[in-house]
Amino acid sequence: MKASTERKIMRWFHIVISIPVIGYIYGPVAEIPRAAFAVKFIIFPLIVLSGLWMWKGHLIKKQLRNLG
């Protein structure tokens, strides 16, 4: 996969997966226990991981290439 394609996919994943957080902050999602759990413990960590991958993913790939 080209680097530009991977960036586009990760960028859109990061943007789309962030939408429930906006609902959690500004909407009634915080009052729904299952939805609040999903935002806190599933969606937010995915946002953090995708952000870290976009920021430092090239270094992780480089380290993995050097190992194999």
mmCIF file of N, CA and C in Angstrom:
data_model
loop_
_atom_site.group_PDB
_atom_site.id
_atom_site.type_symbol
_atom_site.label_atom_id
_atom_site.label_comp_id
_atom_site.label_asym_id
_atom_site.label_seq_id
_atom_site.Cartn_x
_atom_site.Cartn_y
_atom_site.Cartn_z
ATOM 1 N N MET A 1 0.843 -1.167 0.000
ATOM 2 C CA MET A 1 0.000 0.000 0.000
ATOM 3 C C MET A 1 0.893 1.235 0.000
ATOM 4 N N LYS A 2 0.520 2.187 -0.812
ATOM 5 C CA LYS A 2 1.287 3.429 -0.865
ATOM 6 C C LYS A 2 1.126 4.204 0.442
ATOM 7 N N ALA A 3 2.138 4.986 0.754
ATOM 8 C CA ALA A 3 2.097 5.789 1.978
ATOM 9 C C ALA A 3 0.966 6.817 1.929
ATOM 10 N N SER A 4 0.733 7.392 0.765
ATOM 11 C CA SER A 4 -0.324 8.399 0.658
ATOM 12 C C SER A 4 -1.703 7.774 0.868
ATOM 13 N N THR A 5 -1.902 6.569 0.362
ATOM 14 C CA THR A 5 -3.181 5.873 0.556
ATOM 15 C C THR A 5 -3.383 5.524 2.019
ATOM 16 N N GLU A 6 -2.322 5.061 2.659
ATOM 17 C CA GLU A 6 -2.417 4.737 4.085
ATOM 18 C C GLU A 6 -2.745 5.980 4.910
ATOM 19 N N ARG A 7 -2.122 7.097 4.584
ATOM 20 C CA ARG A 7 -2.419 8.348 5.306
ATOM 21 C C ARG A 7 -3.872 8.749 5.141
ATOM 22 N N LYS A 8 -4.396 8.644 3.923
ATOM 23 C CA LYS A 8 -5.796 8.994 3.683
ATOM 24 C C LYS A 8 -6.732 8.101 4.484
ATOM 25 N N ILE A 9 -6.460 6.805 4.481
ATOM 26 C CA ILE A 9 -7.304 5.868 5.222
ATOM 27 C C ILE A 9 -7.247 6.165 6.717
ATOM 28 N N MET A 10 -6.058 6.349 7.249
ATOM 29 C CA MET A 10 -5.920 6.626 8.684
ATOM 30 C C MET A 10 -6.558 7.962 9.050
ATOM 31 N N ARG A 11 -6.404 8.952 8.207
ATOM 32 C CA ARG A 11 -6.985 10.271 8.475
ATOM 33 C C ARG A 11 -8.508 10.181 8.541
ATOM 34 N N TRP A 12 -9.114 9.497 7.558
ATOM 35 C CA TRP A 12 -10.572 9.366 7.556
ATOM 36 C C TRP A 12 -11.056 8.484 8.699
ATOM 37 N N PHE A 13 -10.332 7.434 9.028
ATOM 38 C CA PHE A 13 -10.684 6.608 10.179
ATOM 39 C C PHE A 13 -10.676 7.450 11.447
ATOM 40 N N HIS A 14 -9.649 8.249 11.615
ATOM 41 C CA HIS A 14 -9.503 9.105 12.794
ATOM 42 C C HIS A 14 -10.662 10.112 12.876
ATOM 43 N N ILE A 15 -11.018 10.706 11.764
ATOM 44 C CA ILE A 15 -12.101 11.693 11.745
ATOM 45 C C ILE A 15 -13.450 11.033 12.031
ATOM 46 N N VAL A 16 -13.732 9.933 11.355
ATOM 47 C CA VAL A 16 -15.035 9.277 11.505
ATOM 48 C C VAL A 16 -15.215 8.698 12.903
ATOM 49 N N ILE A 17 -14.164 8.078 13.439
ATOM 50 C CA ILE A 17 -14.277 7.475 14.760
ATOM 51 C C ILE A 17 -14.365 8.536 15.860
ATOM 52 N N SER A 18 -14.019 9.786 15.549
ATOM 53 C CA SER A 18 -14.110 10.871 16.531
ATOM 54 C C SER A 18 -15.521 11.429 16.684
ATOM 55 N N ILE A 19 -16.405 11.120 15.769
ATOM 56 C CA ILE A 19 -17.765 11.656 15.817
ATOM 57 C C ILE A 19 -18.495 11.273 17.105
ATOM 58 N N PRO A 20 -18.424 10.025 17.596
ATOM 59 C CA PRO A 20 -19.107 9.711 18.852
ATOM 60 C C PRO A 20 -18.590 10.500 20.062
ATOM 61 N N VAL A 21 -17.348 10.917 20.025
ATOM 62 C CA VAL A 21 -16.816 11.720 21.128
ATOM 63 C C VAL A 21 -17.518 13.077 21.175
ATOM 64 N N ILE A 22 -17.792 13.634 20.018
ATOM 65 C CA ILE A 22 -18.533 14.896 19.964
ATOM 66 C C ILE A 22 -19.927 14.692 20.552
ATOM 67 N N GLY A 23 -20.558 13.573 20.215
ATOM 68 C CA GLY A 23 -21.855 13.253 20.800
ATOM 69 C C GLY A 23 -21.779 13.055 22.294
ATOM 70 N N TYR A 24 -20.668 12.492 22.774
ATOM 71 C CA TYR A 24 -20.486 12.297 24.206
ATOM 72 C C TYR A 24 -20.358 13.633 24.933
ATOM 73 N N ILE A 25 -19.647 14.563 24.323
ATOM 74 C CA ILE A 25 -19.415 15.856 24.966
ATOM 75 C C ILE A 25 -20.646 16.748 24.887
ATOM 76 N N TYR A 26 -21.243 16.847 23.712
ATOM 77 C CA TYR A 26 -22.314 17.814 23.489
ATOM 78 C C TYR A 26 -23.721 17.214 23.493
ATOM 79 N N GLY A 27 -23.841 15.914 23.433
ATOM 80 C CA GLY A 27 -25.157 15.314 23.320
ATOM 81 C C GLY A 27 -25.507 14.449 24.514
ATOM 82 N N PRO A 28 -26.541 13.647 24.355
ATOM 83 C CA PRO A 28 -27.004 12.820 25.462
ATOM 84 C C PRO A 28 -26.274 11.483 25.610
ATOM 85 N N VAL A 29 -25.215 11.281 24.871
ATOM 86 C CA VAL A 29 -24.516 9.992 24.908
ATOM 87 C C VAL A 29 -23.954 9.706 26.297
ATOM 88 N N ALA A 30 -23.543 10.722 27.016
ATOM 89 C CA ALA A 30 -22.975 10.522 28.348
ATOM 90 C C ALA A 30 -24.003 9.962 29.323
ATOM 91 N N GLU A 31 -25.277 10.139 29.037
ATOM 92 C CA GLU A 31 -26.325 9.656 29.929
ATOM 93 C C GLU A 31 -26.744 8.218 29.626
ATOM 94 N N ILE A 32 -26.295 7.670 28.510
ATOM 95 C CA ILE A 32 -26.611 6.290 28.131
ATOM 96 C C ILE A 32 -25.421 5.420 28.543
ATOM 97 N N PRO A 33 -25.600 4.550 29.527
ATOM 98 C CA PRO A 33 -24.442 3.820 30.085
ATOM 99 C C PRO A 33 -23.636 3.015 29.062
ATOM 100 N N ARG A 34 -24.298 2.269 28.181
ATOM 101 C CA ARG A 34 -23.553 1.440 27.230
ATOM 102 C C ARG A 34 -22.798 2.302 26.228
ATOM 103 N N ALA A 35 -23.425 3.375 25.783
ATOM 104 C CA ALA A 35 -22.760 4.263 24.829
ATOM 105 C C ALA A 35 -21.592 4.991 25.491
ATOM 106 N N ALA A 36 -21.787 5.422 26.728
ATOM 107 C CA ALA A 36 -20.703 6.098 27.439
ATOM 108 C C ALA A 36 -19.517 5.153 27.633
ATOM 109 N N PHE A 37 -19.804 3.896 27.970
ATOM 110 C CA PHE A 37 -18.735 2.906 28.122
ATOM 111 C C PHE A 37 -17.973 2.729 26.810
ATOM 112 N N ALA A 38 -18.724 2.623 25.703
ATOM 113 C CA ALA A 38 -18.090 2.430 24.399
ATOM 114 C C ALA A 38 -17.198 3.606 24.034
ATOM 115 N N VAL A 39 -17.673 4.816 24.305
ATOM 116 C CA VAL A 39 -16.868 5.998 23.970
ATOM 117 C C VAL A 39 -15.618 6.050 24.838
ATOM 118 N N LYS A 40 -15.771 5.800 26.131
ATOM 119 C CA LYS A 40 -14.630 5.920 27.045
ATOM 120 C C LYS A 40 -13.566 4.842 26.846
ATOM 121 N N PHE A 41 -14.009 3.601 26.656
ATOM 122 C CA PHE A 41 -13.055 2.497 26.720
ATOM 123 C C PHE A 41 -12.774 1.808 25.383
ATOM 124 N N ILE A 42 -13.506 2.161 24.345
ATOM 125 C CA ILE A 42 -13.244 1.555 23.037
ATOM 126 C C ILE A 42 -12.887 2.624 22.008
ATOM 127 N N ILE A 43 -13.762 3.599 21.850
ATOM 128 C CA ILE A 43 -13.578 4.591 20.783
ATOM 129 C C ILE A 43 -12.428 5.543 21.085
ATOM 130 N N PHE A 44 -12.374 6.080 22.308
ATOM 131 C CA PHE A 44 -11.296 7.028 22.620
ATOM 132 C C PHE A 44 -9.907 6.396 22.502
ATOM 133 N N PRO A 45 -9.687 5.172 23.016
ATOM 134 C CA PRO A 45 -8.364 4.554 22.791
ATOM 135 C C PRO A 45 -8.047 4.331 21.307
ATOM 136 N N LEU A 46 -9.069 4.006 20.496
ATOM 137 C CA LEU A 46 -8.828 3.870 19.057
ATOM 138 C C LEU A 46 -8.405 5.200 18.438
ATOM 139 N N ILE A 47 -9.005 6.288 18.902
ATOM 140 C CA ILE A 47 -8.625 7.608 18.396
ATOM 141 C C ILE A 47 -7.174 7.915 18.768
ATOM 142 N N VAL A 48 -6.821 7.620 20.002
ATOM 143 C CA VAL A 48 -5.447 7.876 20.454
ATOM 144 C C VAL A 48 -4.455 7.030 19.658
ATOM 145 N N LEU A 49 -4.755 5.740 19.485
ATOM 146 C CA LEU A 49 -3.846 4.868 18.738
ATOM 147 C C LEU A 49 -3.704 5.280 17.276
ATOM 148 N N SER A 50 -4.824 5.673 16.656
ATOM 149 C CA SER A 50 -4.723 6.097 15.254
ATOM 150 C C SER A 50 -3.939 7.399 15.143
ATOM 151 N N GLY A 51 -4.102 8.295 16.105
ATOM 152 C CA GLY A 51 -3.325 9.531 16.108
ATOM 153 C C GLY A 51 -1.843 9.271 16.291
ATOM 154 N N LEU A 52 -1.516 8.372 17.210
ATOM 155 C CA LEU A 52 -0.108 8.019 17.403
ATOM 156 C C LEU A 52 0.476 7.340 16.169
ATOM 157 N N TRP A 53 -0.338 6.503 15.512
ATOM 158 C CA TRP A 53 0.140 5.841 14.293
ATOM 159 C C TRP A 53 0.415 6.854 13.194
ATOM 160 N N MET A 54 -0.476 7.852 13.065
ATOM 161 C CA MET A 54 -0.248 8.881 12.042
ATOM 162 C C MET A 54 0.988 9.700 12.378
ATOM 163 N N TRP A 55 1.273 9.876 13.667
ATOM 164 C CA TRP A 55 2.389 10.706 14.080
ATOM 165 C C TRP A 55 3.713 9.937 14.009
ATOM 166 N N LYS A 56 3.757 8.732 14.577
ATOM 167 C CA LYS A 56 5.017 7.997 14.701
ATOM 168 C C LYS A 56 5.014 6.627 14.038
ATOM 169 N N GLY A 57 4.023 6.367 13.189
ATOM 170 C CA GLY A 57 3.925 5.061 12.545
ATOM 171 C C GLY A 57 5.120 4.731 11.666
ATOM 172 N N HIS A 58 5.684 5.751 11.043
ATOM 173 C CA HIS A 58 6.842 5.497 10.175
ATOM 174 C C HIS A 58 8.024 4.944 10.955
ATOM 175 N N LEU A 59 8.188 5.387 12.198
ATOM 176 C CA LEU A 59 9.286 4.867 13.017
ATOM 177 C C LEU A 59 9.022 3.429 13.456
ATOM 178 N N ILE A 60 7.772 3.119 13.761
ATOM 179 C CA ILE A 60 7.418 1.756 14.151
ATOM 180 C C ILE A 60 7.640 0.800 12.988
ATOM 181 N N LYS A 61 7.214 1.217 11.786
ATOM 182 C CA LYS A 61 7.439 0.382 10.602
ATOM 183 C C LYS A 61 8.923 0.171 10.357
ATOM 184 N N LYS A 62 9.708 1.203 10.543
ATOM 185 C CA LYS A 62 11.151 1.110 10.338
ATOM 186 C C LYS A 62 11.762 0.101 11.316
ATOM 187 N N GLN A 63 11.330 0.157 12.580
ATOM 188 C CA GLN A 63 11.849 -0.790 13.580
ATOM 189 C C GLN A 63 11.440 -2.226 13.246
ATOM 190 N N LEU A 64 10.201 -2.400 12.780
ATOM 191 C CA LEU A 64 9.737 -3.740 12.431
ATOM 192 C C LEU A 64 10.482 -4.291 11.224
ATOM 193 N N ARG A 65 10.814 -3.438 10.263
ATOM 194 C CA ARG A 65 11.589 -3.880 9.101
ATOM 195 C C ARG A 65 12.986 -4.321 9.519
ATOM 196 N N ASN A 66 13.569 -3.595 10.479
ATOM 197 C CA ASN A 66 14.924 -3.931 10.931
ATOM 198 C C ASN A 66 14.961 -5.256 11.713
ATOM 199 N N LEU A 67 13.852 -5.617 12.351
ATOM 200 C CA LEU A 67 13.800 -6.870 13.082
ATOM 201 C C LEU A 67 13.697 -8.082 12.168
ATOM 202 N N GLY A 68 13.004 -7.914 11.049
ATOM 203 C CA GLY A 68 12.727 -9.068 10.183
ATOM 204 C C GLY A 68 13.594 -9.200 9.027
#
